[in-house]
Amino acid sequence: MSANQKILVVDDEQDISDLISYNLTKEGYQVYTAPNGKIAIEKAKEVNPDLIILDVMMPVMDGIEACRIMRAMPEFKNTFMVFLTARSEEYSEIAGFNVGADDYIAKPIKPRALMSRINAILRRNAQDNVEEVADKFEIADLVIDRDSFLVFRGNEKIVLAKKEFELLYLLASKPNKVFTREQILKAIWEDSVIVTNRTIDVHIRKLREKIGDNYVYTVKGVGYKFELNFNDN
């Protein structure tokens, strides 16, 4: 990746911070570190990172609070923020997304998987700066054709209903990004009809029945994402 891209790693465990920093530096990123959320905010103001990796549980100020504060600052409104934690409780994951997290990575760290995830997030950042996604693009083993409202997997043609296709197109256009139900409702149904969360869930279920369960993932209490599965080695 570009040497101009800057990443701030925030973790109070020195060995974890060193491991992540080493692997990011090998990839060509400019890496900065901070031991807690309070210092991270000051460091972020100083270096203006493209992405911030935040541990959830830290002394002085935890990652959740630091993310909440930075998301309220105009300069960090669009900065990618990824939580890193050993905690598996569902409520902490929901809390992270509720304050503006873009992704969630669990400890113990698996370097190749972490680098793949970070590279994908920053590629998505570049895609977000393009006016619109291509009408036809490949992702995972799918080809998504907006003109024909068709999906292809190898020689197999998958026919989707209009809203099912629009859901898939939305999620796949930004892989690994979590879309809240509110964002999905606004993007797919706009304000023209009254729909509920149940409507989204039903369409997701029908979409999975047609393309399989290995693409669209549920983030409990938040929404859905199109997930690219990375090598855990």
JSON list of N, CA and C in Angstrom, two decimals, residues 7-56:
[
{"chain": "A", "resi": 7, "resn": "ILE", "atom": "N", "xyz": [-1.38, 5.05, 9.78]},
{"chain": "A", "resi": 7, "resn": "ILE", "atom": "CA", "xyz": [-2.22, 4.25, 10.68]},
{"chain": "A", "resi": 7, "resn": "ILE", "atom": "C", "xyz": [-1.78, 4.50, 12.12]},
{"chain": "A", "resi": 8, "resn": "LEU", "atom": "N", "xyz": [-2.75, 4.76, 12.98]},
{"chain": "A", "resi": 8, "resn": "LEU", "atom": "CA", "xyz": [-2.49, 4.93, 14.40]},
{"chain": "A", "resi": 8, "resn": "LEU", "atom": "C", "xyz": [-2.95, 3.68, 15.14]},
{"chain": "A", "resi": 9, "resn": "VAL", "atom": "N", "xyz": [-2.02, 3.05, 15.87]},
{"chain": "A", "resi": 9, "resn": "VAL", "atom": "CA", "xyz": [-2.31, 1.84, 16.63]},
{"chain": "A", "resi": 9, "resn": "VAL", "atom": "C", "xyz": [-2.41, 2.22, 18.10]},
{"chain": "A", "resi": 10, "resn": "VAL", "atom": "N", "xyz": [-3.56, 1.91, 18.72]},
{"chain": "A", "resi": 10, "resn": "VAL", "atom": "CA", "xyz": [-3.81, 2.32, 20.10]},
{"chain": "A", "resi": 10, "resn": "VAL", "atom": "C", "xyz": [-4.05, 1.07, 20.94]},
{"chain": "A", "resi": 11, "resn": "ASP", "atom": "N", "xyz": [-3.08, 0.72, 21.78]},
{"chain": "A", "resi": 11, "resn": "ASP", "atom": "CA", "xyz": [-3.19, -0.48, 22.61]},
{"chain": "A", "resi": 11, "resn": "ASP", "atom": "C", "xyz": [-2.25, -0.33, 23.79]},
{"chain": "A", "resi": 12, "resn": "ASP", "atom": "N", "xyz": [-2.72, -0.69, 24.97]},
{"chain": "A", "resi": 12, "resn": "ASP", "atom": "CA", "xyz": [-1.87, -0.57, 26.16]},
{"chain": "A", "resi": 12, "resn": "ASP", "atom": "C", "xyz": [-0.93, -1.75, 26.35]},
{"chain": "A", "resi": 13, "resn": "GLU", "atom": "N", "xyz": [-1.11, -2.81, 25.56]},
{"chain": "A", "resi": 13, "resn": "GLU", "atom": "CA", "xyz": [-0.21, -3.96, 25.63]},
{"chain": "A", "resi": 13, "resn": "GLU", "atom": "C", "xyz": [0.93, -3.75, 24.62]},
{"chain": "A", "resi": 14, "resn": "GLN", "atom": "N", "xyz": [2.12, -3.54, 25.12]},
{"chain": "A", "resi": 14, "resn": "GLN", "atom": "CA", "xyz": [3.25, -3.18, 24.27]},
{"chain": "A", "resi": 14, "resn": "GLN", "atom": "C", "xyz": [3.55, -4.26, 23.23]},
{"chain": "A", "resi": 15, "resn": "ASP", "atom": "N", "xyz": [3.43, -5.54, 23.62]},
{"chain": "A", "resi": 15, "resn": "ASP", "atom": "CA", "xyz": [3.75, -6.60, 22.66]},
{"chain": "A", "resi": 15, "resn": "ASP", "atom": "C", "xyz": [2.75, -6.63, 21.50]},
{"chain": "A", "resi": 16, "resn": "ILE", "atom": "N", "xyz": [1.49, -6.37, 21.81]},
{"chain": "A", "resi": 16, "resn": "ILE", "atom": "CA", "xyz": [0.48, -6.32, 20.74]},
{"chain": "A", "resi": 16, "resn": "ILE", "atom": "C", "xyz": [0.74, -5.13, 19.83]},
{"chain": "A", "resi": 17, "resn": "SER", "atom": "N", "xyz": [0.99, -3.98, 20.43]},
{"chain": "A", "resi": 17, "resn": "SER", "atom": "CA", "xyz": [1.28, -2.78, 19.65]},
{"chain": "A", "resi": 17, "resn": "SER", "atom": "C", "xyz": [2.50, -2.98, 18.75]},
{"chain": "A", "resi": 18, "resn": "ASP", "atom": "N", "xyz": [3.53, -3.61, 19.29]},
{"chain": "A", "resi": 18, "resn": "ASP", "atom": "CA", "xyz": [4.75, -3.86, 18.51]},
{"chain": "A", "resi": 18, "resn": "ASP", "atom": "C", "xyz": [4.48, -4.83, 17.35]},
{"chain": "A", "resi": 19, "resn": "LEU", "atom": "N", "xyz": [3.71, -5.87, 17.62]},
{"chain": "A", "resi": 19, "resn": "LEU", "atom": "CA", "xyz": [3.40, -6.86, 16.57]},
{"chain": "A", "resi": 19, "resn": "LEU", "atom": "C", "xyz": [2.64, -6.22, 15.42]},
{"chain": "A", "resi": 20, "resn": "ILE", "atom": "N", "xyz": [1.61, -5.45, 15.75]},
{"chain": "A", "resi": 20, "resn": "ILE", "atom": "CA", "xyz": [0.82, -4.80, 14.71]},
{"chain": "A", "resi": 20, "resn": "ILE", "atom": "C", "xyz": [1.66, -3.78, 13.95]},
{"chain": "A", "resi": 21, "resn": "SER", "atom": "N", "xyz": [2.41, -2.98, 14.68]},
{"chain": "A", "resi": 21, "resn": "SER", "atom": "CA", "xyz": [3.24, -1.94, 14.06]},
{"chain": "A", "resi": 21, "resn": "SER", "atom": "C", "xyz": [4.27, -2.55, 13.11]},
{"chain": "A", "resi": 22, "resn": "TYR", "atom": "N", "xyz": [4.89, -3.65, 13.53]},
{"chain": "A", "resi": 22, "resn": "TYR", "atom": "CA", "xyz": [5.90, -4.31, 12.69]},
{"chain": "A", "resi": 22, "resn": "TYR", "atom": "C", "xyz": [5.29, -4.75, 11.37]},
{"chain": "A", "resi": 23, "resn": "ASN", "atom": "N", "xyz": [4.13, -5.41, 11.43]},
{"chain": "A", "resi": 23, "resn": "ASN", "atom": "CA", "xyz": [3.51, -5.92, 10.21]},
{"chain": "A", "resi": 23, "resn": "ASN", "atom": "C", "xyz": [2.98, -4.80, 9.31]},
{"chain": "A", "resi": 24, "resn": "LEU", "atom": "N", "xyz": [2.46, -3.74, 9.90]},
{"chain": "A", "resi": 24, "resn": "LEU", "atom": "CA", "xyz": [1.99, -2.61, 9.10]},
{"chain": "A", "resi": 24, "resn": "LEU", "atom": "C", "xyz": [3.16, -1.90, 8.43]},
{"chain": "A", "resi": 25, "resn": "THR", "atom": "N", "xyz": [4.26, -1.75, 9.15]},
{"chain": "A", "resi": 25, "resn": "THR", "atom": "CA", "xyz": [5.44, -1.11, 8.57]},
{"chain": "A", "resi": 25, "resn": "THR", "atom": "C", "xyz": [5.98, -1.91, 7.40]},
{"chain": "A", "resi": 26, "resn": "LYS", "atom": "N", "xyz": [5.98, -3.25, 7.53]},
{"chain": "A", "resi": 26, "resn": "LYS", "atom": "CA", "xyz": [6.40, -4.11, 6.42]},
{"chain": "A", "resi": 26, "resn": "LYS", "atom": "C", "xyz": [5.55, -3.89, 5.18]},
{"chain": "A", "resi": 27, "resn": "GLU", "atom": "N", "xyz": [4.28, -3.55, 5.38]},
{"chain": "A", "resi": 27, "resn": "GLU", "atom": "CA", "xyz": [3.37, -3.30, 4.26]},
{"chain": "A", "resi": 27, "resn": "GLU", "atom": "C", "xyz": [3.55, -1.92, 3.65]},
{"chain": "A", "resi": 28, "resn": "GLY", "atom": "N", "xyz": [4.37, -1.09, 4.28]},
{"chain": "A", "resi": 28, "resn": "GLY", "atom": "CA", "xyz": [4.65, 0.23, 3.72]},
{"chain": "A", "resi": 28, "resn": "GLY", "atom": "C", "xyz": [3.87, 1.37, 4.34]},
{"chain": "A", "resi": 29, "resn": "TYR", "atom": "N", "xyz": [3.11, 1.11, 5.40]},
{"chain": "A", "resi": 29, "resn": "TYR", "atom": "CA", "xyz": [2.35, 2.16, 6.04]},
{"chain": "A", "resi": 29, "resn": "TYR", "atom": "C", "xyz": [3.24, 2.97, 7.00]},
{"chain": "A", "resi": 30, "resn": "GLN", "atom": "N", "xyz": [2.86, 4.24, 7.20]},
{"chain": "A", "resi": 30, "resn": "GLN", "atom": "CA", "xyz": [3.46, 5.03, 8.26]},
{"chain": "A", "resi": 30, "resn": "GLN", "atom": "C", "xyz": [2.67, 4.73, 9.54]},
{"chain": "A", "resi": 31, "resn": "VAL", "atom": "N", "xyz": [3.37, 4.27, 10.57]},
{"chain": "A", "resi": 31, "resn": "VAL", "atom": "CA", "xyz": [2.69, 3.78, 11.77]},
{"chain": "A", "resi": 31, "resn": "VAL", "atom": "C", "xyz": [3.03, 4.65, 12.97]},
{"chain": "A", "resi": 32, "resn": "TYR", "atom": "N", "xyz": [1.98, 4.98, 13.72]},
{"chain": "A", "resi": 32, "resn": "TYR", "atom": "CA", "xyz": [2.12, 5.73, 14.97]},
{"chain": "A", "resi": 32, "resn": "TYR", "atom": "C", "xyz": [1.41, 4.94, 16.06]},
{"chain": "A", "resi": 33, "resn": "THR", "atom": "N", "xyz": [1.81, 5.15, 17.32]},
{"chain": "A", "resi": 33, "resn": "THR", "atom": "CA", "xyz": [1.22, 4.38, 18.41]},
{"chain": "A", "resi": 33, "resn": "THR", "atom": "C", "xyz": [0.80, 5.29, 19.56]},
{"chain": "A", "resi": 34, "resn": "ALA", "atom": "N", "xyz": [-0.12, 4.76, 20.37]},
{"chain": "A", "resi": 34, "resn": "ALA", "atom": "CA", "xyz": [-0.54, 5.43, 21.59]},
{"chain": "A", "resi": 34, "resn": "ALA", "atom": "C", "xyz": [-0.99, 4.36, 22.58]},
{"chain": "A", "resi": 35, "resn": "PRO", "atom": "N", "xyz": [-0.77, 4.57, 23.91]},
{"chain": "A", "resi": 35, "resn": "PRO", "atom": "CA", "xyz": [-1.08, 3.53, 24.89]},
{"chain": "A", "resi": 35, "resn": "PRO", "atom": "C", "xyz": [-2.49, 3.60, 25.46]},
{"chain": "A", "resi": 36, "resn": "ASN", "atom": "N", "xyz": [-3.23, 4.66, 25.15]},
{"chain": "A", "resi": 36, "resn": "ASN", "atom": "CA", "xyz": [-4.61, 4.76, 25.63]},
{"chain": "A", "resi": 36, "resn": "ASN", "atom": "C", "xyz": [-5.38, 5.76, 24.77]},
{"chain": "A", "resi": 37, "resn": "GLY", "atom": "N", "xyz": [-6.69, 5.81, 25.01]},
{"chain": "A", "resi": 37, "resn": "GLY", "atom": "CA", "xyz": [-7.54, 6.64, 24.17]},
{"chain": "A", "resi": 37, "resn": "GLY", "atom": "C", "xyz": [-7.26, 8.12, 24.29]},
{"chain": "A", "resi": 38, "resn": "LYS", "atom": "N", "xyz": [-6.93, 8.60, 25.47]},
{"chain": "A", "resi": 38, "resn": "LYS", "atom": "CA", "xyz": [-6.67, 10.03, 25.66]},
{"chain": "A", "resi": 38, "resn": "LYS", "atom": "C", "xyz": [-5.48, 10.50, 24.84]},
{"chain": "A", "resi": 39, "resn": "ILE", "atom": "N", "xyz": [-4.39, 9.74, 24.93]},
{"chain": "A", "resi": 39, "resn": "ILE", "atom": "CA", "xyz": [-3.21, 10.09, 24.14]},
{"chain": "A", "resi": 39, "resn": "ILE", "atom": "C", "xyz": [-3.48, 9.90, 22.65]},
{"chain": "A", "resi": 40, "resn": "ALA", "atom": "N", "xyz": [-4.30, 8.90, 22.32]},
{"chain": "A", "resi": 40, "resn": "ALA", "atom": "CA", "xyz": [-4.62, 8.64, 20.92]},
{"chain": "A", "resi": 40, "resn": "ALA", "atom": "C", "xyz": [-5.30, 9.84, 20.27]},
{"chain": "A", "resi": 41, "resn": "ILE", "atom": "N", "xyz": [-6.19, 10.50, 20.99]},
{"chain": "A", "resi": 41, "resn": "ILE", "atom": "CA", "xyz": [-6.88, 11.66, 20.43]},
{"chain": "A", "resi": 41, "resn": "ILE", "atom": "C", "xyz": [-5.89, 12.76, 20.09]},
{"chain": "A", "resi": 42, "resn": "GLU", "atom": "N", "xyz": [-4.96, 13.02, 20.99]},
{"chain": "A", "resi": 42, "resn": "GLU", "atom": "CA", "xyz": [-3.94, 14.05, 20.73]},
{"chain": "A", "resi": 42, "resn": "GLU", "atom": "C", "xyz": [-3.03, 13.66, 19.58]},
{"chain": "A", "resi": 43, "resn": "LYS", "atom": "N", "xyz": [-2.64, 12.37, 19.54]},
{"chain": "A", "resi": 43, "resn": "LYS", "atom": "CA", "xyz": [-1.78, 11.90, 18.45]},
{"chain": "A", "resi": 43, "resn": "LYS", "atom": "C", "xyz": [-2.52, 11.98, 17.11]},
{"chain": "A", "resi": 44, "resn": "ALA", "atom": "N", "xyz": [-3.79, 11.63, 17.12]},
{"chain": "A", "resi": 44, "resn": "ALA", "atom": "CA", "xyz": [-4.59, 11.68, 15.88]},
{"chain": "A", "resi": 44, "resn": "ALA", "atom": "C", "xyz": [-4.68, 13.11, 15.35]},
{"chain": "A", "resi": 45, "resn": "LYS", "atom": "N", "xyz": [-4.84, 14.08, 16.24]},
{"chain": "A", "resi": 45, "resn": "LYS", "atom": "CA", "xyz": [-4.88, 15.48, 15.83]},
{"chain": "A", "resi": 45, "resn": "LYS", "atom": "C", "xyz": [-3.56, 15.89, 15.19]},
{"chain": "A", "resi": 46, "resn": "GLU", "atom": "N", "xyz": [-2.49, 15.32, 15.71]},
{"chain": "A", "resi": 46, "resn": "GLU", "atom": "CA", "xyz": [-1.15, 15.68, 15.24]},
{"chain": "A", "resi": 46, "resn": "GLU", "atom": "C", "xyz": [-0.83, 15.09, 13.87]},
{"chain": "A", "resi": 47, "resn": "VAL", "atom": "N", "xyz": [-1.18, 13.79, 13.65]},
{"chain": "A", "resi": 47, "resn": "VAL", "atom": "CA", "xyz": [-0.72, 13.10, 12.44]},
{"chain": "A", "resi": 47, "resn": "VAL", "atom": "C", "xyz": [-1.83, 12.88, 11.41]},
{"chain": "A", "resi": 48, "resn": "ASN", "atom": "N", "xyz": [-3.11, 13.08, 11.79]},
{"chain": "A", "resi": 48, "resn": "ASN", "atom": "CA", "xyz": [-4.23, 12.91, 10.87]},
{"chain": "A", "resi": 48, "resn": "ASN", "atom": "C", "xyz": [-4.18, 11.56, 10.15]},
{"chain": "A", "resi": 49, "resn": "PRO", "atom": "N", "xyz": [-4.34, 10.46, 10.87]},
{"chain": "A", "resi": 49, "resn": "PRO", "atom": "CA", "xyz": [-4.21, 9.13, 10.25]},
{"chain": "A", "resi": 49, "resn": "PRO", "atom": "C", "xyz": [-5.36, 8.79, 9.31]},
{"chain": "A", "resi": 50, "resn": "ASP", "atom": "N", "xyz": [-5.09, 7.89, 8.38]},
{"chain": "A", "resi": 50, "resn": "ASP", "atom": "CA", "xyz": [-6.13, 7.38, 7.48]},
{"chain": "A", "resi": 50, "resn": "ASP", "atom": "C", "xyz": [-6.98, 6.33, 8.18]},
{"chain": "A", "resi": 51, "resn": "LEU", "atom": "N", "xyz": [-6.38, 5.63, 9.15]},
{"chain": "A", "resi": 51, "resn": "LEU", "atom": "CA", "xyz": [-7.07, 4.55, 9.85]},
{"chain": "A", "resi": 51, "resn": "LEU", "atom": "C", "xyz": [-6.55, 4.49, 11.28]},
{"chain": "A", "resi": 52, "resn": "ILE", "atom": "N", "xyz": [-7.46, 4.22, 12.22]},
{"chain": "A", "resi": 52, "resn": "ILE", "atom": "CA", "xyz": [-7.08, 4.08, 13.63]},
{"chain": "A", "resi": 52, "resn": "ILE", "atom": "C", "xyz": [-7.52, 2.71, 14.12]},
{"chain": "A", "resi": 53, "resn": "ILE", "atom": "N", "xyz": [-6.57, 1.96, 14.69]},
{"chain": "A", "resi": 53, "resn": "ILE", "atom": "CA", "xyz": [-6.86, 0.66, 15.29]},
{"chain": "A", "resi": 53, "resn": "ILE", "atom": "C", "xyz": [-6.90, 0.86, 16.81]},
{"chain": "A", "resi": 54, "resn": "LEU", "atom": "N", "xyz": [-8.07, 0.60, 17.40]},
{"chain": "A", "resi": 54, "resn": "LEU", "atom": "CA", "xyz": [-8.28, 0.89, 18.82]},
{"chain": "A", "resi": 54, "resn": "LEU", "atom": "C", "xyz": [-8.56, -0.38, 19.61]},
{"chain": "A", "resi": 55, "resn": "ASP", "atom": "N", "xyz": [-7.78, -0.61, 20.66]},
{"chain": "A", "resi": 55, "resn": "ASP", "atom": "CA", "xyz": [-8.15, -1.64, 21.60]},
{"chain": "A", "resi": 55, "resn": "ASP", "atom": "C", "xyz": [-9.37, -1.15, 22.39]},
{"chain": "A", "resi": 56, "resn": "VAL", "atom": "N", "xyz": [-10.24, -2.06, 22.77]},
{"chain": "A", "resi": 56, "resn": "VAL", "atom": "CA", "xyz": [-11.43, -1.65, 23.52]},
{"chain": "A", "resi": 56, "resn": "VAL", "atom": "C", "xyz": [-11.09, -1.35, 24.97]}
]
